[in-house]
Coordinates of C-alpha atoms in Angstrom, one line a residue:
M771 CA 5.8 -10.4 10.3
S772 CA 2.2 -10.5 9.5
D773 CA -0.2 -12.9 11.7
L774 CA -2.9 -14.5 9.4
R775 CA -5.6 -16.1 11.9
I776 CA -8.0 -18.3 10.6
Q777 CA -10.8 -19.7 13.2
Q778 CA -14.3 -20.9 13.2
P779 CA -16.8 -18.0 14.0
D780 CA -17.9 -18.5 17.4
D781 CA -19.8 -15.3 18.4
D782 CA -21.7 -12.6 16.8
A783 CA -18.7 -10.7 16.1
T784 CA -16.9 -13.2 14.2
L785 CA -20.2 -14.3 12.7
K786 CA -20.6 -10.7 11.6
D787 CA -17.3 -10.8 10.1
W788 CA -18.0 -14.0 8.0
R789 CA -21.4 -12.2 7.1
H790 CA -19.4 -9.0 5.8
V791 CA -17.4 -10.9 3.6
H792 CA -19.9 -13.0 2.3
N793 CA -22.2 -10.2 1.6
V794 CA -19.5 -8.0 -0.1
I795 CA -18.7 -10.8 -2.4
I796 CA -22.0 -12.1 -3.1
P797 CA -24.3 -8.9 -3.2
T798 CA -27.0 -10.7 -5.1
H799 CA -27.7 -13.0 -2.0
L800 CA -27.1 -10.8 1.2
L801 CA -27.6 -12.9 4.3
S802 CA -28.7 -11.7 7.8
L803 CA -27.1 -12.6 11.1
D804 CA -29.6 -15.3 11.8
D805 CA -29.0 -16.8 8.3
V806 CA -25.3 -17.1 9.1
R807 CA -26.1 -18.5 12.6
E808 CA -28.1 -21.2 10.8
R809 CA -25.3 -21.8 8.2
A810 CA -22.9 -22.3 11.1
Q811 CA -25.0 -25.2 12.2
R812 CA -24.8 -27.1 8.9
H813 CA -21.6 -26.0 7.3
H814 CA -18.1 -25.6 8.5
L815 CA -17.4 -21.8 8.3
E816 CA -14.1 -19.9 9.0
V817 CA -13.1 -16.4 9.0
A818 CA -9.5 -15.0 8.3
H819 CA -8.0 -11.8 9.8
L820 CA -4.4 -10.5 9.2
D821 CA -3.1 -8.8 12.2
G822 CA -6.7 -8.0 13.4
V823 CA -8.0 -6.6 9.9
L824 CA -10.8 -8.8 8.2
V825 CA -9.4 -10.6 5.0
G826 CA -11.9 -13.3 3.9
C827 CA -13.9 -16.3 5.0
S828 CA -14.7 -19.9 4.0
T829 CA -17.3 -22.2 3.8
V830 CA -17.3 -26.1 3.7
R831 CA -20.5 -28.0 2.9
P832 CA -20.1 -31.3 4.1
P833 CA -20.8 -34.2 1.9
S834 CA -24.6 -35.0 2.3
D835 CA -25.4 -37.7 -0.3
D836 CA -24.0 -41.0 -1.5
T837 CA -21.9 -39.5 -4.1
L838 CA -19.8 -38.1 -1.1
T839 CA -19.5 -34.6 -2.8
A840 CA -18.6 -31.7 -0.5
T841 CA -18.4 -27.9 -1.6
V842 CA -15.5 -25.6 -0.7
I843 CA -15.8 -21.8 -1.0
A844 CA -13.0 -19.4 -0.2
R845 CA -13.6 -15.9 -0.3
V846 CA -11.2 -12.9 0.0
L847 CA -11.9 -9.3 0.0
A848 CA -10.4 -7.5 -2.8
P849 CA -7.9 -5.6 -1.2
H850 CA -6.3 -8.7 0.0
R851 CA -6.2 -11.0 -3.0
G852 CA -3.3 -12.1 -5.0
Q853 CA -1.3 -12.4 -1.4
G854 CA -2.0 -16.2 -0.6
F855 CA -4.9 -15.9 1.9
G856 CA -7.3 -17.5 -0.7
E857 CA -4.6 -20.3 -1.0
Q858 CA -4.6 -20.8 2.7
L859 CA -8.6 -20.7 3.1
Y860 CA -9.0 -23.1 0.2
A861 CA -6.3 -25.6 1.4
R862 CA -7.8 -25.6 4.9
G863 CA -11.5 -26.1 3.4
L864 CA -10.1 -29.0 1.0
D865 CA -8.5 -30.7 3.9
R866 CA -11.7 -30.2 6.0
A867 CA -13.8 -31.7 3.3
R868 CA -11.9 -34.7 3.0
Q869 CA -11.7 -35.2 6.7
L870 CA -15.6 -35.2 6.5
G871 CA -15.2 -38.2 3.8
A872 CA -15.6 -36.1 0.7
K873 CA -14.5 -38.0 -2.6
V874 CA -15.6 -35.3 -5.0
I875 CA -14.8 -31.6 -4.4
E876 CA -17.1 -28.8 -5.9
T877 CA -17.3 -25.0 -5.6
V878 CA -19.8 -22.4 -6.8
V879 CA -18.9 -18.9 -8.0
L880 CA -21.0 -16.0 -8.9
S881 CA -20.3 -15.4 -12.6
S882 CA -19.6 -11.8 -12.0
N883 CA -16.8 -12.8 -9.7
E884 CA -13.8 -12.9 -12.3
D885 CA -11.2 -13.4 -9.7
G886 CA -13.1 -16.2 -8.0
L887 CA -13.5 -18.0 -11.4
R888 CA -9.8 -17.5 -12.3
F889 CA -8.8 -18.9 -8.8
A890 CA -11.0 -21.9 -9.4
H891 CA -9.6 -22.5 -12.8
R892 CA -6.1 -22.3 -11.8
H893 CA -6.8 -25.0 -9.0
G894 CA -8.3 -27.5 -11.5
F895 CA -12.1 -26.8 -11.2
V896 CA -14.1 -27.3 -14.2
E897 CA -17.5 -25.8 -15.1
I898 CA -20.3 -28.2 -14.6
E899 CA -23.4 -26.1 -14.5
R900 CA -24.6 -22.6 -15.1
Y901 CA -28.0 -21.4 -13.7
L902 CA -30.0 -18.6 -12.1
L903 CA -31.7 -18.6 -8.9
P904 CA -35.3 -17.4 -8.7
G905 CA -35.0 -13.6 -8.9
D906 CA -31.5 -13.3 -9.5
T907 CA -30.1 -11.9 -13.0
I908 CA -26.5 -13.0 -12.6
P909 CA -25.9 -16.5 -13.2
W910 CA -24.1 -18.9 -10.6
I911 CA -21.6 -21.5 -11.7
D912 CA -21.1 -24.7 -10.1
L913 CA -17.5 -26.2 -10.8
R914 CA -15.9 -29.7 -9.9
L915 CA -12.3 -30.2 -9.1
S916 CA -11.1 -32.5 -11.9

């Protein structure tokens, strides 16, 4: 039986794992270890391993305004997709966002990530905005849970 372990990164090794997944899936916005350390102070990060093998990561940006909107992002490395790991990361992130008081749930996907867009649409997210960040050539898509 496989053992999926999901945890908050709490040392450099697990922060590096989180960073690896992020940088593989978001190659247009590579993060340094210091960037990830800073994010871990503002957001709820988790990293997932299956029998010791890195599978994915997640981010919950807590609600920070009067709209009570949180952002939930689940990322799974390509070889591990379609096995339910994204479902588990997403469900945990959604639960965490709601514990933090979120009334509106959003996500963001790089438009070139077709698997991520399909996952978001299957889970009831609809596109609300498409945009380019300065220096980017691939649009980001903001989606809201309907």
